[in-house]
C-alpha positions as a printed NumPy array, in Angstrom:
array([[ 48.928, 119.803, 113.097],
       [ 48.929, 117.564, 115.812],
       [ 51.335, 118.6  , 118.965],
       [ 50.883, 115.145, 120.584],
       [ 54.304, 113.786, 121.596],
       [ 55.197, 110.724, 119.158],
       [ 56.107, 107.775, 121.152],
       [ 59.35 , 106.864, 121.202],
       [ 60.169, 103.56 , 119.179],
       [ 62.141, 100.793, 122.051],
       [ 65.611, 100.05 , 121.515],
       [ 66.562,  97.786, 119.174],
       [ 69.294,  95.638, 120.197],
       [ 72.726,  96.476, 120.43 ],
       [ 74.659,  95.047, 117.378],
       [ 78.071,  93.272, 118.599],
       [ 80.634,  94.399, 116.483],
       [ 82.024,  91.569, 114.554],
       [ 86.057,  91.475, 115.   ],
       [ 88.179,  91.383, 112.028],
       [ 90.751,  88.667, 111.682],
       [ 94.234,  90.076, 111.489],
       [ 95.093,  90.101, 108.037],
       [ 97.475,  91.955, 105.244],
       [ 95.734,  94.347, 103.095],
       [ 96.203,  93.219,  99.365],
       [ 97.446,  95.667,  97.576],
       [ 96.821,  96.288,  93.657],
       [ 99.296,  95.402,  90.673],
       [102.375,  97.199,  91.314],
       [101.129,  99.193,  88.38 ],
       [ 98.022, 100.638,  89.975],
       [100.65 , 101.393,  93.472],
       [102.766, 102.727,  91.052],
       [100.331, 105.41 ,  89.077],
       [ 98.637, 106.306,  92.042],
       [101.894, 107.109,  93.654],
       [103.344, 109.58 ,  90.673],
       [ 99.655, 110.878,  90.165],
       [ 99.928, 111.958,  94.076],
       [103.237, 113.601,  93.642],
       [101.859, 115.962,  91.093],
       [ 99.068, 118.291,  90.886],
       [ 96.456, 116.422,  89.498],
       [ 94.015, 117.549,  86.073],
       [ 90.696, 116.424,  86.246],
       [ 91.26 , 112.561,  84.416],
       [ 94.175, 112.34 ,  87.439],
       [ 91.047, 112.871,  89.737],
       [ 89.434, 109.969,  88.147],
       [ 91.914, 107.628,  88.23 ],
       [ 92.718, 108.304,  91.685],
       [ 89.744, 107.83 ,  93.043],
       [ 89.193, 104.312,  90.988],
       [ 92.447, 103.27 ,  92.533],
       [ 91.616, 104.067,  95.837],
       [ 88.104, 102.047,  95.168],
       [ 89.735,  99.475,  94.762],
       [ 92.484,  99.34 ,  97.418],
       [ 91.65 , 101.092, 100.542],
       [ 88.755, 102.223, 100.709],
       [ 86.869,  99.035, 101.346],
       [ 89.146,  98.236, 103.71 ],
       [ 88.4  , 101.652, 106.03 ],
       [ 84.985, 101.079, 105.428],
       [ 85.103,  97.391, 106.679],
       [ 87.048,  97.906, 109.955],
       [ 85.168, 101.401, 110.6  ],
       [ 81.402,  98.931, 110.482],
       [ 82.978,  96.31 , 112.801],
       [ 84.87 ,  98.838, 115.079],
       [ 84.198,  98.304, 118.552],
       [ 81.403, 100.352, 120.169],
       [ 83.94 , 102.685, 122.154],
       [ 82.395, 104.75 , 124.923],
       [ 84.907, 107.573, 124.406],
       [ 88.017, 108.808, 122.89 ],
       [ 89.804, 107.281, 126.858],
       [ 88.217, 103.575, 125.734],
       [ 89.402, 103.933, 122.01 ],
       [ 92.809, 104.696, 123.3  ],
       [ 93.161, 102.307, 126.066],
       [ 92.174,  99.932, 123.017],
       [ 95.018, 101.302, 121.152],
       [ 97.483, 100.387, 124.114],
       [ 96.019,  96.661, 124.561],
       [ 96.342,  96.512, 120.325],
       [100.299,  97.575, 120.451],
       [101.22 ,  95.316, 123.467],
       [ 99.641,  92.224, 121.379],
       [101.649,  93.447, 118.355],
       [104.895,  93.804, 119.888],
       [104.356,  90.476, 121.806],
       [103.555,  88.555, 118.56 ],
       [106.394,  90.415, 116.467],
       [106.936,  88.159, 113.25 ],
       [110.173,  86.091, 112.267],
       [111.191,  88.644, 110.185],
       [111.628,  90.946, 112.734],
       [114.589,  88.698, 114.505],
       [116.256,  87.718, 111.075],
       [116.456,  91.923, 110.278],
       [117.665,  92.294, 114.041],
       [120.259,  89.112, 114.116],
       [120.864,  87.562, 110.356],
       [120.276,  89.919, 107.97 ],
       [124.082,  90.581, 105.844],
       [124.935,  93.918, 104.428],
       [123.63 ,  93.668, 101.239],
       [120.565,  92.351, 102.727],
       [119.952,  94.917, 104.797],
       [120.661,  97.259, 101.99 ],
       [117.789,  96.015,  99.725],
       [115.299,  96.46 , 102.581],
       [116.774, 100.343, 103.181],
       [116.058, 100.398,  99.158],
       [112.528,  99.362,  99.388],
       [111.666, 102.357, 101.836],
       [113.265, 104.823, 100.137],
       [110.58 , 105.936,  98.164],
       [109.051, 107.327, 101.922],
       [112.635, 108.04 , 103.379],
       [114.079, 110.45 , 100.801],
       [110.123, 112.474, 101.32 ],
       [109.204, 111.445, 104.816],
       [106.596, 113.465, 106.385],
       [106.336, 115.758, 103.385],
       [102.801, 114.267, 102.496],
       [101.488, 114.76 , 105.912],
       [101.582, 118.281, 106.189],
       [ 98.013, 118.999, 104.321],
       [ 96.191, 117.014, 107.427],
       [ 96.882, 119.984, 109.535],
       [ 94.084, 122.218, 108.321],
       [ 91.816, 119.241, 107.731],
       [ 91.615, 118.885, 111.277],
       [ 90.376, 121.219, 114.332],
       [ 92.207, 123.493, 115.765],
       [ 93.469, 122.052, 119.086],
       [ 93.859, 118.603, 117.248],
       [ 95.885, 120.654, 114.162],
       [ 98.216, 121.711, 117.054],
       [ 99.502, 118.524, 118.247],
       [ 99.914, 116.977, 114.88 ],
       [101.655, 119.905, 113.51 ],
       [103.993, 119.623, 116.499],
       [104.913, 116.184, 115.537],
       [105.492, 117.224, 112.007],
       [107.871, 119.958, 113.493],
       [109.948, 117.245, 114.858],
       [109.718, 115.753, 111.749],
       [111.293, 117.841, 109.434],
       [114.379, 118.636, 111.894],
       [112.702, 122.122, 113.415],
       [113.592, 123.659, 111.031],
       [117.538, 122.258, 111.147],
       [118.42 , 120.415, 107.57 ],
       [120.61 , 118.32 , 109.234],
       [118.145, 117.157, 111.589],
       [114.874, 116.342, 109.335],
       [114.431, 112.763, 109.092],
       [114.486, 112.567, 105.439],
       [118.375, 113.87 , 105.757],
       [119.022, 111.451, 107.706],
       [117.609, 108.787, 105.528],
       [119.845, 110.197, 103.048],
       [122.931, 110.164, 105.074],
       [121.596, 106.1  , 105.554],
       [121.78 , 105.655, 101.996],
       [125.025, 108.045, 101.264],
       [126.914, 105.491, 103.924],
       [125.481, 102.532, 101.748],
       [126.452, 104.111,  98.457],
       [122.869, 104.096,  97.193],
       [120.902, 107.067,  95.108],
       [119.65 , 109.956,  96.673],
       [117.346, 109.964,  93.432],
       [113.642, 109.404,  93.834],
       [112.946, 107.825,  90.485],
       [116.164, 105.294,  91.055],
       [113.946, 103.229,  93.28 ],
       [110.548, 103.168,  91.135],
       [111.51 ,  99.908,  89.339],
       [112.129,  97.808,  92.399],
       [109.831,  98.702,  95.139],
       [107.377,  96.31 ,  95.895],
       [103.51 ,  97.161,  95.782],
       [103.706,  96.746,  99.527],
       [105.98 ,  99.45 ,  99.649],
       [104.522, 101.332,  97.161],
       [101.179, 101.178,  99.321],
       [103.174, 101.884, 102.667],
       [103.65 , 105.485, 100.989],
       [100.37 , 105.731,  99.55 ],
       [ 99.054, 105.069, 102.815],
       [100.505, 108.489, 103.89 ],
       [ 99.007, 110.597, 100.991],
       [ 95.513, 108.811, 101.265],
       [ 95.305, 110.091, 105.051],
       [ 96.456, 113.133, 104.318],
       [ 94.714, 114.484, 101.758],
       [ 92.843, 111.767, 100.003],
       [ 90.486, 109.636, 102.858],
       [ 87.093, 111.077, 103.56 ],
       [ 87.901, 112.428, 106.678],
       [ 90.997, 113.259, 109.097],
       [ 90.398, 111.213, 112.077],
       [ 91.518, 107.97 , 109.73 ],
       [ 94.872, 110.385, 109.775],
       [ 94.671, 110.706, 114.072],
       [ 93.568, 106.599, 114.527],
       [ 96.993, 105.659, 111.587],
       [ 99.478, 108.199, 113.243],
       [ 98.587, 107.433, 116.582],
       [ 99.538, 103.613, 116.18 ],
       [102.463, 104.269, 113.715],
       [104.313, 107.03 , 116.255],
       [103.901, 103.829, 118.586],
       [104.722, 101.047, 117.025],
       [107.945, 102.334, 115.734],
       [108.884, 102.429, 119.489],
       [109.447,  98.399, 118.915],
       [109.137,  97.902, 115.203],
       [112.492,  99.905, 114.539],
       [114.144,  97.787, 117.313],
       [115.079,  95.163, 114.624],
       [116.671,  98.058, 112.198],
       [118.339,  99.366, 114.81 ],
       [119.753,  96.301, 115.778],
       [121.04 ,  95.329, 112.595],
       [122.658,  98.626, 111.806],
       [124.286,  98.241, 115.337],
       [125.134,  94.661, 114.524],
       [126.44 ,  95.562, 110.503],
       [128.214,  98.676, 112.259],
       [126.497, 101.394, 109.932],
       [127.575, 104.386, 111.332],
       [124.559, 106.804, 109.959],
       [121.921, 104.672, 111.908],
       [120.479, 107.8  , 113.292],
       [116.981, 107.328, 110.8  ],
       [116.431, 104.405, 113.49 ],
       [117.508, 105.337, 116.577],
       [115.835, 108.908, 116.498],
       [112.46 , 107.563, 115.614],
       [112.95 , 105.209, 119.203],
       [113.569, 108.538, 120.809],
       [111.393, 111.238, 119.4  ],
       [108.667, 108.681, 118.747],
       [107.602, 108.754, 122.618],
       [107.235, 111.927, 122.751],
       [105.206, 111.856, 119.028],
       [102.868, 109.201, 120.465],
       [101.56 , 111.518, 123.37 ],
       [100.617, 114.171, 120.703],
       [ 99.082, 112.23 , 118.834],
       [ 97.063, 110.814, 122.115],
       [ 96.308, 114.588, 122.7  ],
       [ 95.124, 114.935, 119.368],
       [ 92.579, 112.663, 119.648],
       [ 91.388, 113.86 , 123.1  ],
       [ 91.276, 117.227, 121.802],
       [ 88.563, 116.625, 119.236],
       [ 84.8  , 118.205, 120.49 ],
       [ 83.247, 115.298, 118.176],
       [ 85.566, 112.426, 117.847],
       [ 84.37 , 109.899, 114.824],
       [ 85.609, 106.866, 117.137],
       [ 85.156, 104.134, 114.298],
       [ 86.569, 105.838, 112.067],
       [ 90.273, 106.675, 114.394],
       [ 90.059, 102.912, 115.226],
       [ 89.731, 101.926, 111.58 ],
       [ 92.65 , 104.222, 110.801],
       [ 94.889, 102.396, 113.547],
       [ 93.494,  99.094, 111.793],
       [ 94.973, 100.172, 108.585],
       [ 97.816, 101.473, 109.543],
       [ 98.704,  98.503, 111.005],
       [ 98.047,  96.099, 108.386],
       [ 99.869,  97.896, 105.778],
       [102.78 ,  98.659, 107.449],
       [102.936,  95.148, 108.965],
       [103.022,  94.113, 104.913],
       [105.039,  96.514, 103.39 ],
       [107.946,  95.471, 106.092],
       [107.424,  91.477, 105.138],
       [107.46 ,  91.931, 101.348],
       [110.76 ,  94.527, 101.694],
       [112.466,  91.461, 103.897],
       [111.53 ,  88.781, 101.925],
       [112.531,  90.389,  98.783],
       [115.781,  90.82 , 100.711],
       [116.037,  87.385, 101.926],
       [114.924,  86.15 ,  98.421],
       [117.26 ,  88.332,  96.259],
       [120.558,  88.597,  98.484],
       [123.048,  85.674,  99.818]])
């Protein structure tokens, strides 16, 4: 056996990642949304496993798989964040239309139908989140499970966010029943909660969970402007869902910043894919609940 050094093969060159145009993530039939939501709310048999995963082939996991290839060739988990900031400033600079007619047009029963469409992640919020925590290292488990704390009230009914969704929809004199909303949300919607599972439990590995999470506890910070406007404007007394989120959130988004710092081997494309996805389906599942509003409501 020979113990003469190989040489080293040179460099080949350094591939520029491709950027991927901003787009909405097509979601499947409102069946397929549908089914994959009720077979995540159970605990699945081994044909539930099955069509999970074909779901899932279809929807979203091309899509991780397409933004982690072209992710930028970050130099650390500093770069990848400082990315992050740059990405959210854009976004909140280029909010859409539908953002102002929410905020300043949007009647009663308008607003109402786009309260229905989230419902389906209101009434539960946070709730599908909780089986990240010991996906995920240690230090990194620590932060997000102190975001989930704040989440479900600390421990205070009164306080967890999904009460005060309900207190939302008692105010609007809509169901506090799950199943009332299954007919009418949109697949948008339907994959806005999805989303949530799939990161949770579902994707191939947490640090999609860190790179979503991170931009969501952001982006509410301006993206629940325009529902807390309107409440303000349609004087909704239980408007608390929005106007805790632009509090709490602020403090959320440094966890989740610590989170990702905390990790010994960070899996950079795949945190910046997550951010990519997160984006793109919650960007979606807000226009199709407001145009179904605007389309459906005088």
């Amino acid at each position: 056996m020979s113990t003469t050094p190989a040489t080293p093969s040179p460099p080949g060159p350094v591939a520029v990642p491709v950027p991927v145009a901003a787009h909405s993530i097509t979601a499947p039939p409102a069946t397929a949304q549908r089914e994959l939501h009720a077979l995540y709310r159970r605990v699945p048999h081994l044909g539930d496993y099955g069509s999970m995963t074909a779901i899932e082939e279809r929807w979203i996991l091309p899509k991780a798989r397409a933004y982690e290839a072209s992710a930028p060739r970050f130099g650390s988990a500093g770069e990848l964040l400082q990315a992050l900031k740059e990405f959210l400033a854009e976004e909140e600079a280029a909010l859409p239309e539908s953002a102002t007619f929410l905020a300043e047009r949007a009647t009663l029963d308008q607003f109402k139908l786009v309260v229905r469409q989230f419902a389906l992640d209101g009434l539960t919020e946070s709730e599908s989140l909780l089986p990240v925590v010991p996906r995920l290292p240690y230090r990194s488990a620590m932060a997000v499970f102190r975001v989930l704390i704040d989440e479900l009230g600390c421990g205070n009914e009164e306080k967890a966010h999904s009460q005060l969704y309900r207190d939302l929809l008692t105010e609007l004199d809509l169901s506090l029943r799950l199943d009332d909303y299954l007919d009418e949300t949109t697949p948008e919607c339907f994959a806005y909660v999805n989303m949530f599972h799939w990161l949770a439990s579902r994707a191939p590995s947490p640090q999609y969970f860190l790179g979503a999470y991170a931009y969501f506890e952001t982006s509410v910070l301006y993206a629940f402007q325009s529902y807390a406007r309107a409440a303000r404007r349609l004087g909704i007394v239980h408007d608390a869902y929005y106007t805790e989120h632009l509090y709490i959130d602020s403090y959320h988004s440094g966890h989740m910043r610590t989170a990702i710092r905390s990790l010994e081997e960070p899996d950079l494309a795949k945190i910046w894919a997550g951010v990519r996805l997160a984006s793109d389906i919650v960007g979606a599942a807000n226009e199709a609940a407001v145009a179904r509003a605007r389309g459906t409501a005088a």
